[in-house]
Short mmCIF file of C-alpha atoms in Angstrom, two decimals:
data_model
loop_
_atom_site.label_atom_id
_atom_site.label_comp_id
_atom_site.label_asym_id
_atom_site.label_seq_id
_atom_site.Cartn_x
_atom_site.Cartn_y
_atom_site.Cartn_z
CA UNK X 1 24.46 -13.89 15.94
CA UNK X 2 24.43 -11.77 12.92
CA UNK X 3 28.15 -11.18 12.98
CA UNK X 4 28.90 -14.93 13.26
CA UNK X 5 26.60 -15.28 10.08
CA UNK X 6 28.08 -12.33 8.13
CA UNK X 7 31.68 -14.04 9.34
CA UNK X 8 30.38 -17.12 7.45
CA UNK X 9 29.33 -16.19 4.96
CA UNK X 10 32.73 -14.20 3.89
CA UNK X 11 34.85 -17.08 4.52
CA UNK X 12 32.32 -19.33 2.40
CA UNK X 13 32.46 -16.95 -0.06
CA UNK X 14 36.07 -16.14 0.08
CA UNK X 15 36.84 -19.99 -0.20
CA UNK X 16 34.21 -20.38 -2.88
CA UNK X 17 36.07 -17.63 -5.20
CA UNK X 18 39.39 -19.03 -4.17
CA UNK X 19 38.51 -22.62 -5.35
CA UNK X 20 37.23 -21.03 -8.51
CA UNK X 21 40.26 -19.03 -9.49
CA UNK X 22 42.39 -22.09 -8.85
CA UNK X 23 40.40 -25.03 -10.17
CA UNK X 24 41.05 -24.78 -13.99
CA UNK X 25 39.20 -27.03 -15.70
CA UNK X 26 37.21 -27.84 -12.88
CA UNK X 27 36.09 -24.34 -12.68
CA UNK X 28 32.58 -25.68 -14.46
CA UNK X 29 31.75 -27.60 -11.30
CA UNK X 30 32.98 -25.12 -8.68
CA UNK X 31 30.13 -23.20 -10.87
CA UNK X 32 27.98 -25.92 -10.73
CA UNK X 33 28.27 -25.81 -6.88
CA UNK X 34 28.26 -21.77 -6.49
CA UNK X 35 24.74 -22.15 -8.16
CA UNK X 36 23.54 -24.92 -6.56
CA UNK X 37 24.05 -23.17 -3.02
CA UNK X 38 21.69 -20.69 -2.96
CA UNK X 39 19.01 -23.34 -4.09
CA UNK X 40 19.90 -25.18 -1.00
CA UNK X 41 19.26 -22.23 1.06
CA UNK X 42 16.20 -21.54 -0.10
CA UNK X 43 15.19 -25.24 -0.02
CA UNK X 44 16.08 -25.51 3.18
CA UNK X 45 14.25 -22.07 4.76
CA UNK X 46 10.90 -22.94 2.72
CA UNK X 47 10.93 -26.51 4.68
CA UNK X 48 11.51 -25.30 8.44
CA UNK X 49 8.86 -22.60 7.70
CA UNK X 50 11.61 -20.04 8.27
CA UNK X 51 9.49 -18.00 5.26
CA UNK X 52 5.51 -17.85 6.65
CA UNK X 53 4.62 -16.18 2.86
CA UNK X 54 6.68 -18.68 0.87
CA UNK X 55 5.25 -17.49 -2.51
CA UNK X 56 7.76 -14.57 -3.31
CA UNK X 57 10.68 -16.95 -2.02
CA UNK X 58 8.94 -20.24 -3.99
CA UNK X 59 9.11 -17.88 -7.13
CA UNK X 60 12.63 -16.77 -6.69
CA UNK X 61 13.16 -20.76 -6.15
CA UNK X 62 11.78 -21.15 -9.69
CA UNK X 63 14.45 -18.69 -11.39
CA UNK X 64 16.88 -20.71 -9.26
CA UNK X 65 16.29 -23.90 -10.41
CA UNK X 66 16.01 -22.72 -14.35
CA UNK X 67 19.61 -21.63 -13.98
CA UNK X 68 20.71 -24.65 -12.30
CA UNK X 69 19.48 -26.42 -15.31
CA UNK X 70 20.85 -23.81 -17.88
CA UNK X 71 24.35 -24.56 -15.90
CA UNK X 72 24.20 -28.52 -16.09
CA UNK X 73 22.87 -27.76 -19.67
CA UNK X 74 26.08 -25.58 -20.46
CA UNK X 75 28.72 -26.53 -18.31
CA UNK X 76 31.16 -23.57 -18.19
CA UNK X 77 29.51 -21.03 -19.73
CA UNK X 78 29.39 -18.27 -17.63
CA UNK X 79 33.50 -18.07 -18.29
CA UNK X 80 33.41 -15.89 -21.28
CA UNK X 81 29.87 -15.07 -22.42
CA UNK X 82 28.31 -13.28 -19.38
CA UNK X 83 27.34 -9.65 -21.04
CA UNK X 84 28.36 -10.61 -24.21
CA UNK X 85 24.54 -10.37 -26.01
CA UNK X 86 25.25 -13.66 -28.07
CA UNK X 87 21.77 -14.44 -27.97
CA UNK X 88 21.58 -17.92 -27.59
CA UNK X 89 19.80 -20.01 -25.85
CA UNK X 90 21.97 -19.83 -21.85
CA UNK X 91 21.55 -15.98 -22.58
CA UNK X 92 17.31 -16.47 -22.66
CA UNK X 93 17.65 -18.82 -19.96
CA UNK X 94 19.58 -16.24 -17.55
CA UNK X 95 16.77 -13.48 -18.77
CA UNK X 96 13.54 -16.37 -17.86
CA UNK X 97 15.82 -17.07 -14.10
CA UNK X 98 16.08 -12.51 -13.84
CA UNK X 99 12.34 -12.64 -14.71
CA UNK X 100 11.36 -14.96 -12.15
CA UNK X 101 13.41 -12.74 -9.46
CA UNK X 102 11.98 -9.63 -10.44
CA UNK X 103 8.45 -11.39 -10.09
CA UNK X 104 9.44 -12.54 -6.55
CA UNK X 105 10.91 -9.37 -5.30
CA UNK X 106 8.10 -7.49 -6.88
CA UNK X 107 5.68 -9.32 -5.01
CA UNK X 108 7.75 -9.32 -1.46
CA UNK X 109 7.94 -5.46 -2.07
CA UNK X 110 4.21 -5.14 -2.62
CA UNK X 111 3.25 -6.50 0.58
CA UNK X 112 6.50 -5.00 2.68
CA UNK X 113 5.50 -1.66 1.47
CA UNK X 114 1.72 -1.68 1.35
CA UNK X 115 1.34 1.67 2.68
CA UNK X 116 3.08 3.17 0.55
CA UNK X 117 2.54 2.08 -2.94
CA UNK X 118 3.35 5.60 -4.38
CA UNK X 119 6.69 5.54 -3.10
CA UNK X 120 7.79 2.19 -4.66
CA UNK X 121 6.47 2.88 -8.15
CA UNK X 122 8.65 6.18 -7.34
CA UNK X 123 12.11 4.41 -6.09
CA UNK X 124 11.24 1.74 -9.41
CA UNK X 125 10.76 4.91 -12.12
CA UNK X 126 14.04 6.59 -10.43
CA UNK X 127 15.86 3.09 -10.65
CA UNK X 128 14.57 2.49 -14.83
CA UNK X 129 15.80 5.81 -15.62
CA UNK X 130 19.39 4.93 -14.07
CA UNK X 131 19.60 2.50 -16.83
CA UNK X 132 20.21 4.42 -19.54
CA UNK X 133 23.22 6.06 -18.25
CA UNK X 134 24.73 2.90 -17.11
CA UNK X 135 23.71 1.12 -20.57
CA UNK X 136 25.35 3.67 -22.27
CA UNK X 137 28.43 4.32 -19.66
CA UNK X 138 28.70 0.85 -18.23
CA UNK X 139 28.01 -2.35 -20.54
CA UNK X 140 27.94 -0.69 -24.37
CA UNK X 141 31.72 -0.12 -24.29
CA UNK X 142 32.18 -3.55 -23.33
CA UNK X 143 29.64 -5.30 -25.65
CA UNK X 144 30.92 -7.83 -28.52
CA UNK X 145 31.01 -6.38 -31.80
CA UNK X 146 29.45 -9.79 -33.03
CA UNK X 147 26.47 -8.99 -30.57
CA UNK X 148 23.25 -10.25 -32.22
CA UNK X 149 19.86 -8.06 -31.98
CA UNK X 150 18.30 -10.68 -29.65
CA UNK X 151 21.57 -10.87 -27.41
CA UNK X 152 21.56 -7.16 -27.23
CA UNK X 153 17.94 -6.37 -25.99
CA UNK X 154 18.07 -9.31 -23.69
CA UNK X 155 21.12 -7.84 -22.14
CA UNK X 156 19.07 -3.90 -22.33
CA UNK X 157 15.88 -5.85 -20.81
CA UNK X 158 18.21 -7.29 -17.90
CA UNK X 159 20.35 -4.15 -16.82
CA UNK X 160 16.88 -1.82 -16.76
CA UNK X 161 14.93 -4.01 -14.68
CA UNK X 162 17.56 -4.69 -12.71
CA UNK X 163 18.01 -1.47 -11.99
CA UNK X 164 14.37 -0.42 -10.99
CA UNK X 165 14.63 -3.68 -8.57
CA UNK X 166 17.49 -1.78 -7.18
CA UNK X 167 15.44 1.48 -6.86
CA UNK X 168 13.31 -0.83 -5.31
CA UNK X 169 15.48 -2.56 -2.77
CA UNK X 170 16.70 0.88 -1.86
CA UNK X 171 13.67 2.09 -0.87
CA UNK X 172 12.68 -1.46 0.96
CA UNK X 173 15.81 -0.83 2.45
CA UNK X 174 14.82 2.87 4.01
CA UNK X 175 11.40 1.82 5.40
CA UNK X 176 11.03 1.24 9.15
CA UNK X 177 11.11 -2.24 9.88
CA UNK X 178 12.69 -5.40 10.34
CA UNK X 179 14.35 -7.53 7.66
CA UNK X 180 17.00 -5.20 6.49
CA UNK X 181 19.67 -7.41 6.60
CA UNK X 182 18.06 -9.99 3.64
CA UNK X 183 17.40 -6.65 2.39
CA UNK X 184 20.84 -5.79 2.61
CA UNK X 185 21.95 -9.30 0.71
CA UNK X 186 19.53 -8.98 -2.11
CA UNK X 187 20.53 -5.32 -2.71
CA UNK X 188 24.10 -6.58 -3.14
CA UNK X 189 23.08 -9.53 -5.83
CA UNK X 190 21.39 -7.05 -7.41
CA UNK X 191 24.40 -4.78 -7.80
CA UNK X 192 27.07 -7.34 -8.22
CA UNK X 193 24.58 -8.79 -11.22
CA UNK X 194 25.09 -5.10 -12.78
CA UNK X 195 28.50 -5.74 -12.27
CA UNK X 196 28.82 -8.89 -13.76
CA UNK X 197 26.64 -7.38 -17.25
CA UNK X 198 28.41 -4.36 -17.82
CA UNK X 199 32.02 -6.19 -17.08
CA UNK X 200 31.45 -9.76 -18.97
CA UNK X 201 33.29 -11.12 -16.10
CA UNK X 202 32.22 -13.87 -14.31
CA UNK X 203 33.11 -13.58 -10.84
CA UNK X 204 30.19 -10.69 -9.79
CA UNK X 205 27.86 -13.25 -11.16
CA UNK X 206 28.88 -16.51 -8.89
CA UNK X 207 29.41 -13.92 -5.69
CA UNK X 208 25.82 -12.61 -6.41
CA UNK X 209 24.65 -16.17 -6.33
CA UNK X 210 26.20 -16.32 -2.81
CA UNK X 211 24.69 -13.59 -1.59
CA UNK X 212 21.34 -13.95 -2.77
CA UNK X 213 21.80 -17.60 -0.79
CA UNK X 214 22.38 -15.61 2.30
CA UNK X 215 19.23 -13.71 2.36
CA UNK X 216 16.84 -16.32 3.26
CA UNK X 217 18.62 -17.52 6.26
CA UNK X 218 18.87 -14.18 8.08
CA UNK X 219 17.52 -13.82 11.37
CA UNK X 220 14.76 -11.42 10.54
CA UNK X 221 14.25 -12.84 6.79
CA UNK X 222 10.29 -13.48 7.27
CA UNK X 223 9.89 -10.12 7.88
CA UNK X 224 11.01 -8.74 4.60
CA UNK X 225 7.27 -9.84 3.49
CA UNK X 226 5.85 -8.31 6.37
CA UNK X 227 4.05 -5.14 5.59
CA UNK X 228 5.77 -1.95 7.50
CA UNK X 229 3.78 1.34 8.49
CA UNK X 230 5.75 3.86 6.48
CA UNK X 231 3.36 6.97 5.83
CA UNK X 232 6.43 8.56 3.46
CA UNK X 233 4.11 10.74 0.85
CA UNK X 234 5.91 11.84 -2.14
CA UNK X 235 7.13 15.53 -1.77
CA UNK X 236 7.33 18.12 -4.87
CA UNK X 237 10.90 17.69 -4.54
CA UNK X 238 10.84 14.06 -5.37
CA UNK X 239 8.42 14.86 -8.13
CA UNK X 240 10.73 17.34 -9.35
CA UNK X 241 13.19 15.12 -9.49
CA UNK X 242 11.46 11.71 -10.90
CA UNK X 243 10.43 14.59 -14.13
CA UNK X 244 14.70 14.84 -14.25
CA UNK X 245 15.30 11.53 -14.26
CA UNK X 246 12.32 10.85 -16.98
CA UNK X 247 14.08 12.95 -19.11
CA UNK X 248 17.71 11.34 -18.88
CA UNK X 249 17.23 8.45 -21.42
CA UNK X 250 15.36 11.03 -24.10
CA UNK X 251 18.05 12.86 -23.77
CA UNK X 252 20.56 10.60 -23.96
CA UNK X 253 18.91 9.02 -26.87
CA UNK X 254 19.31 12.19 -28.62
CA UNK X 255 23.38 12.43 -28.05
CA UNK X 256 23.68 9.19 -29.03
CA UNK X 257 21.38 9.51 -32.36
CA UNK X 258 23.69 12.66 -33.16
CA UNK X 259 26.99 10.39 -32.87
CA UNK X 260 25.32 7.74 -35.45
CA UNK X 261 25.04 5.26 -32.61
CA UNK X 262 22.23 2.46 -34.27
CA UNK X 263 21.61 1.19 -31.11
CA UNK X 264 20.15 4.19 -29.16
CA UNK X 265 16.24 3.71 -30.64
CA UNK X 266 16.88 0.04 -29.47
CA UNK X 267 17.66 2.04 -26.04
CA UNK X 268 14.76 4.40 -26.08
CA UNK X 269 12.11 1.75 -27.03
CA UNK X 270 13.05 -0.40 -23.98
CA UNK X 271 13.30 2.02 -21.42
CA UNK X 272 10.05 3.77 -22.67
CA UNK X 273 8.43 0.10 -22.42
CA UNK X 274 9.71 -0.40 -19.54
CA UNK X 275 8.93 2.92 -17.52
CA UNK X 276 5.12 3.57 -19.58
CA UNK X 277 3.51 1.19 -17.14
CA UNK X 278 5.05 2.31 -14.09
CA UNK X 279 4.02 6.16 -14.74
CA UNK X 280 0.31 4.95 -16.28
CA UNK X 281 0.60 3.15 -12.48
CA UNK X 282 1.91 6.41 -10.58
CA UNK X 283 -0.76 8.37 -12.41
CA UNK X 284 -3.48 6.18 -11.39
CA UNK X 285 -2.58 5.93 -7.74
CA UNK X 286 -2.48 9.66 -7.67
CA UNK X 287 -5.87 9.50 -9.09
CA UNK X 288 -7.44 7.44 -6.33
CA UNK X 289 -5.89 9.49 -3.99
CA UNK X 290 -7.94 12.47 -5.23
CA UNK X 291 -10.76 10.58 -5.35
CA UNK X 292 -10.38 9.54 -2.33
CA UNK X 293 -9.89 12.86 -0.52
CA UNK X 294 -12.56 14.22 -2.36
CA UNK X 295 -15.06 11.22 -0.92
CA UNK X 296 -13.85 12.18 2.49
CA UNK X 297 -14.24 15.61 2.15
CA UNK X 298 -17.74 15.03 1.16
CA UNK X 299 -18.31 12.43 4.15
CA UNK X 300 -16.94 15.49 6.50
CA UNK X 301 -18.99 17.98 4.78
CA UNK X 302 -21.82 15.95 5.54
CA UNK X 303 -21.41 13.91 8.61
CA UNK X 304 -21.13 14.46 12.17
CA UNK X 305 -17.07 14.11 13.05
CA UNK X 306 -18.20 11.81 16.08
CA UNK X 307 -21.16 9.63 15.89
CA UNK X 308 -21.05 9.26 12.04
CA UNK X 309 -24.46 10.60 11.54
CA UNK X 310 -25.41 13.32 9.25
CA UNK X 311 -24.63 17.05 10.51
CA UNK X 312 -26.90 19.94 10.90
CA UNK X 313 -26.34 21.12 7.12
CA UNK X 314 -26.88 17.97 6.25
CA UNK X 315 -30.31 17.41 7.95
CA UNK X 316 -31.83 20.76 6.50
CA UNK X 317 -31.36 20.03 3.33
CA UNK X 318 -33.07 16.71 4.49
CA UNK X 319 -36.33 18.96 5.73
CA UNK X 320 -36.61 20.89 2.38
CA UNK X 321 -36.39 17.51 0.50
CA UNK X 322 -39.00 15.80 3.00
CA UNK X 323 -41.21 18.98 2.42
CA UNK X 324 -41.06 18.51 -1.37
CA UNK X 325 -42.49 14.91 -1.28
CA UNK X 326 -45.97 14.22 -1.79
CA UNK X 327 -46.44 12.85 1.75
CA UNK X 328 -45.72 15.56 3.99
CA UNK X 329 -42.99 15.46 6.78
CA UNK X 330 -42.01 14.75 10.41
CA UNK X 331 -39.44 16.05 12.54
CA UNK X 332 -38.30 14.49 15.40
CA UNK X 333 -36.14 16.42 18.14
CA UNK X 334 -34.42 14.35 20.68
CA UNK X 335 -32.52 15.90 23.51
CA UNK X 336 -30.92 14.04 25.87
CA UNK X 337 -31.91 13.61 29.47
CA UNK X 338 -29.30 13.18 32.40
CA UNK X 339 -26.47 13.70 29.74
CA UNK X 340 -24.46 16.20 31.66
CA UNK X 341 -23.85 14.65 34.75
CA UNK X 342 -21.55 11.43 32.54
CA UNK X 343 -19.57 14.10 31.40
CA UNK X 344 -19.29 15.70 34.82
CA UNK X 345 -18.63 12.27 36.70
CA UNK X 346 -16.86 10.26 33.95
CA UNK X 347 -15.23 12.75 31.61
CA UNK X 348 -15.79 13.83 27.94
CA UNK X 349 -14.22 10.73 27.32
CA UNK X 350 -17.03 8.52 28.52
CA UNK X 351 -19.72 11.12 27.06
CA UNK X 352 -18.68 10.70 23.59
CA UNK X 353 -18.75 6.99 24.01
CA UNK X 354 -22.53 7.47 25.29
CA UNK X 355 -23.19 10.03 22.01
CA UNK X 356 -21.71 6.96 19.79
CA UNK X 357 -23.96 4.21 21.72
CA UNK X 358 -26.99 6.73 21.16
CA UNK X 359 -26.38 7.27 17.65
CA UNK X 360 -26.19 3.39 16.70
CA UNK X 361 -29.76 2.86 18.37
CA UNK X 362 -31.15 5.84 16.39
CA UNK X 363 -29.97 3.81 13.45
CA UNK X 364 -31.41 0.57 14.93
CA UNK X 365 -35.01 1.63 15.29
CA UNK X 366 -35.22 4.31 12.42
CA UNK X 367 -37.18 3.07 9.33
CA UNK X 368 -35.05 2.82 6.06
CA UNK X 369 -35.49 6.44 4.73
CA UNK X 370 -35.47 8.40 7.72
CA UNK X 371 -32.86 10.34 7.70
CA UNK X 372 -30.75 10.78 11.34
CA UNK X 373 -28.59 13.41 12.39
CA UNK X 374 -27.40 15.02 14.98
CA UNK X 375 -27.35 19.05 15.71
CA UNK X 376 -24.75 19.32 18.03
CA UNK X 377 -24.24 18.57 21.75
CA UNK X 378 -26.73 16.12 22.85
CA UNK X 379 -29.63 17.07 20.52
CA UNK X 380 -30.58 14.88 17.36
CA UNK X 381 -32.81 15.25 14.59
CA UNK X 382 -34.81 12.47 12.41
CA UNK X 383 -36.85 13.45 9.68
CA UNK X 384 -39.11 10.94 8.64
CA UNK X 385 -40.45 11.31 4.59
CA UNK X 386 -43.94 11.02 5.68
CA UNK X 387 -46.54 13.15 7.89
CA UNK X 388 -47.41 9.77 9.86
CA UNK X 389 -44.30 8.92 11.88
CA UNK X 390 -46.03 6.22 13.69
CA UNK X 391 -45.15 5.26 17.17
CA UNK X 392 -41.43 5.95 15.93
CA UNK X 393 -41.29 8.17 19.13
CA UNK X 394 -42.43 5.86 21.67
CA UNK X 395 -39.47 3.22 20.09
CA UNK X 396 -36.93 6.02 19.80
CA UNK X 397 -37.64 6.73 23.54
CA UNK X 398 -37.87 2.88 24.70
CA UNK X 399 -34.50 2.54 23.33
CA UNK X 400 -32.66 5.42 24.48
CA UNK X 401 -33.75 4.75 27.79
CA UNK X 402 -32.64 1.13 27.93
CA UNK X 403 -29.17 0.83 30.11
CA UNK X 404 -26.46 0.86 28.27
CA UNK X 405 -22.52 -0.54 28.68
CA UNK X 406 -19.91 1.80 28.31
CA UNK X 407 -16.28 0.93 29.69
CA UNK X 408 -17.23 3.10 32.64
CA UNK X 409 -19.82 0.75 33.46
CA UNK X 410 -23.37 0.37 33.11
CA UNK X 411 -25.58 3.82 33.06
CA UNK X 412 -29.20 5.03 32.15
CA UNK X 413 -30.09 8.48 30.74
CA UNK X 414 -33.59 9.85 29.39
CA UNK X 415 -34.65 11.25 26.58
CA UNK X 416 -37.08 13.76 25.11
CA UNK X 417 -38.80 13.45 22.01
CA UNK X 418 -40.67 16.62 20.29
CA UNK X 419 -42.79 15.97 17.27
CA UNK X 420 -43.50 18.01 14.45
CA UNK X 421 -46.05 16.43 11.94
CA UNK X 422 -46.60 18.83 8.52
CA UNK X 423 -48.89 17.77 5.41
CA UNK X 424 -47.52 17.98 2.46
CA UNK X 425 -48.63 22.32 0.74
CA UNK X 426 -48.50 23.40 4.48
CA UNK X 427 -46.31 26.10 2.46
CA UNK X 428 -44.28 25.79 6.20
CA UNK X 429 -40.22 26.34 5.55
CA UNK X 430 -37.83 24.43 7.43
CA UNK X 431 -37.05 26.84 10.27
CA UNK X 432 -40.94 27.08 11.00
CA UNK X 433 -41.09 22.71 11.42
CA UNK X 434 -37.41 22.63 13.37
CA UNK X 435 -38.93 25.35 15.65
CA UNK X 436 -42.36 23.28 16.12
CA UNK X 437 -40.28 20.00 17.09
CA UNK X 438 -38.00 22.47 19.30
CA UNK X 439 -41.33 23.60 20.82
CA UNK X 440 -42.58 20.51 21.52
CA UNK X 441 -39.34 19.00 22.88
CA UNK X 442 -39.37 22.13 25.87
CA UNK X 443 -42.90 21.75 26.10
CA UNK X 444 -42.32 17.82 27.01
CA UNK X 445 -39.45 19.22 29.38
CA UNK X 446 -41.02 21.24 31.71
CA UNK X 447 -43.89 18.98 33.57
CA UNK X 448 -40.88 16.31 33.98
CA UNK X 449 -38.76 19.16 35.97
CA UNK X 450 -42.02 19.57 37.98
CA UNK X 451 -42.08 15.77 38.28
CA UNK X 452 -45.69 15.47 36.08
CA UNK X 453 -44.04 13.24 33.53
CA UNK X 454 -42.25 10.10 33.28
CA UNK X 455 -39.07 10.71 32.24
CA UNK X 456 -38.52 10.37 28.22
CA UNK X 457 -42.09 10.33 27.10
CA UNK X 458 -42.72 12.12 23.77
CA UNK X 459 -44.70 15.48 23.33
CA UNK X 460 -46.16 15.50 19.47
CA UNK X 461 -47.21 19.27 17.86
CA UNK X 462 -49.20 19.20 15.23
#
């Protein structure tokens, strides 16, 4: 299928620039045609729903239709002026039709490369800073000497973003994923566009309208917006290397400056516009990065890796601040009864899922500023803000001694509950209250093993 389509499309395209060369003066509506085609294609993929997110494609529709109506509006007058910086009014209206692409694709990118946001504001920056040298190398020595001021930073404005969509396309291009074929197509009208500014001939221009017609009939086109998993992080090498590349068009400003060149500022002024935002970006996705690591640094610092709740540092600072208060403190100890035989019977697998389940009902039937934790194993710790704790034990033990479903099936385990109740100016430290509750959680232990006790009920030391 895709070889019958790429077969296609070079025999349209070869008969499309044969019909051009040979027309004459009908070479304005073999133009008119060449442009017209890729509106068609788009048109048409839109309609059948080929394109689920139709808003990048409906955009790049929009820069399609303003050149069809700068071509009907101009007949013939790509022959001639393409790259030439005249600055008139077909120039602006080729710039507003590359604007509306580089909207389109910018958006299409975005979601493609979710992920991996860092990356793309990378391939653009590398991209920009290939403009210079291909302003300088590529399109100057072929610019008009009558070139206006307008013409000529229209023309600067078009070959640098063009080239950071190219950066762009490339690195679309590399992800894993489908779509690579449109990918492929758009990479090549982006190139042949270059082609087409930095020669002043026409022909790269009309086959990049072809080929950008091709893209949205590809097999896999919807999935050019679909966003890929690509976890590529940005080495120091690449960082190395986007600092090289930020320092070609300085550079090259300079040479230029030292041969009298009067267009070089012009130069440096767009491609410093141009690449500002994208670093100002860069820098402030590396900045939520940090932030972010540092928030989950805290979080693991903090919380228990598998329930969620807070760890055992966590919960002693949680003591000394309860102590503090006015009110006094309570500590509540809960160790798990009949916990050892899931993990025996059903794995580690199925006894983490049980930890989970137990830590959610803590959650459920703790008051809004007790604090839960757990200590490690099957043991967990609340400390209540308060020396009355209520009947807090009798729900925490109703609770964990409900059934509950785990995806080895239904089971039932205990619980015991020891209590440690301290006024506040006891002058008691936290090791004294955590060894009270730890009393009073064996203490509730031992006439259940000599079958004195219902399973689960709570013990309470003063």
């Amino acid at each position: 299928m895709r070889l019958r389509m790429r077969a296609y499309f070079l025999l349209f395209a070869a008969a499309a620039m044969i019909a051009y060369a040979v027309a004459g003066d009908g070479r304005p509506v073999v133009q008119l045609i060449i442009v017209a085609t890729p509106l068609a294609t788009f048109l048409y993929a839109l309609a059948s729903r080929r394109l689920p997110h139709q808003r990048p494609w409906a955009i790049a529709v929009g820069g399609l239709i303003v050149l069809l109506i700068g071509q009907l509006w101009w007949p013939g007058w790509l022959d001639g002026h393409v790259g030439r910086a005249e600055g008139n009014p077909a120039e602006l209206t080729l710039s507003a039709a590359h604007g509306l692409f580089l909207m389109g694709t910018a958006m299409a990118l975005r979601r493609r490369l979710a992920s991996d946001v860092g990356g793309l504001v990378d391939a653009a920056l590398l991209g920009l800073c290939a403009g210079g040298p291909l302003w300088v190398w590529g399109v100057q020595p072929h610019l008009n000497p009558d070139a206006s001021a307008l013409g000529e930073l229209l023309l600067m404005i078009d070959v640098f973003a063009i080239c950071g969509v190219i950066g762009c396309l490339i690195r679309m291009g590399a992800a894993r994923g489908p779509g690579r074929g449109t990918i492929v197509y758009l990479l090549c009208t982006a190139v042949l566009t270059l082609a087409a500014l930095a020669t002043g001939r026409p022909e790269p221009l009309l086959l990049a309208f072809l080929t950008i017609g091709a893209a949205p009939i590809q097999p896999f086109a919807a999935s050019v917006t679909e966003p890929v998993a690509d976890g590529a992080a940005t080495s120091r090498v690449t960082l190395r290397w986007l600092a090289v590349a930020l320092c070609v068009n300085p550079l090259l400003t300079v040479v230029q400056i030292m041969r009298g060149d009067e267009s070089a500022s012009l130069m440096l002024a767009v491609g410093t516009l141009l690449v500002i935002p994208l670093v100002l970006l860069r820098f402030h996705r590396l900045s939520m990065q940090r932030e972010q690591a540092e928030r989950t640094l805290a979080h693991q610092a903090s919380h228990d890796e598998l329930t969620g709740l807070r760890n055992r540092r966590h919960m002693m600072v949680a003591i000394d601040d309860a102590l503090a208060g006015p009110d006094g403190a309570t500590v509540l100890l809960c160790d798990l009864d009949g916990f050892k035989p899931i993990n025996d019977r059903y794995g580690h697998a199925a006894g983490d899922e049980a930890l989970t389940v137990v830590a959610a009902r803590l959650l459920a039937v703790t008051r809004e500023d007790d604090v839960v934790g757990r200590l490690g194993g099957d043991e967990f710790l609340v400390v209540c803000p308060s020396a009355d704790a209520g009947d807090l034990a009798a729900r925490i033990e109703e609770t964990l001694c409900s059934p509950m479903a785990l995806s080895v099936g239904m089971i039932t385990i205990g619980v015991t509950v020891g209590v440690a109740s301290v006024p506040a100016g006891s002058g008691l430290g936290r090791e004294a209250v955590v060894a009270r509750a730890d009393a009073a959680m064996y203490a509730g232990k031992a006439p259940r093993r000599a079958g004195s006790s219902p399973a689960g009920a709570p013990l309470v030391l003063p």
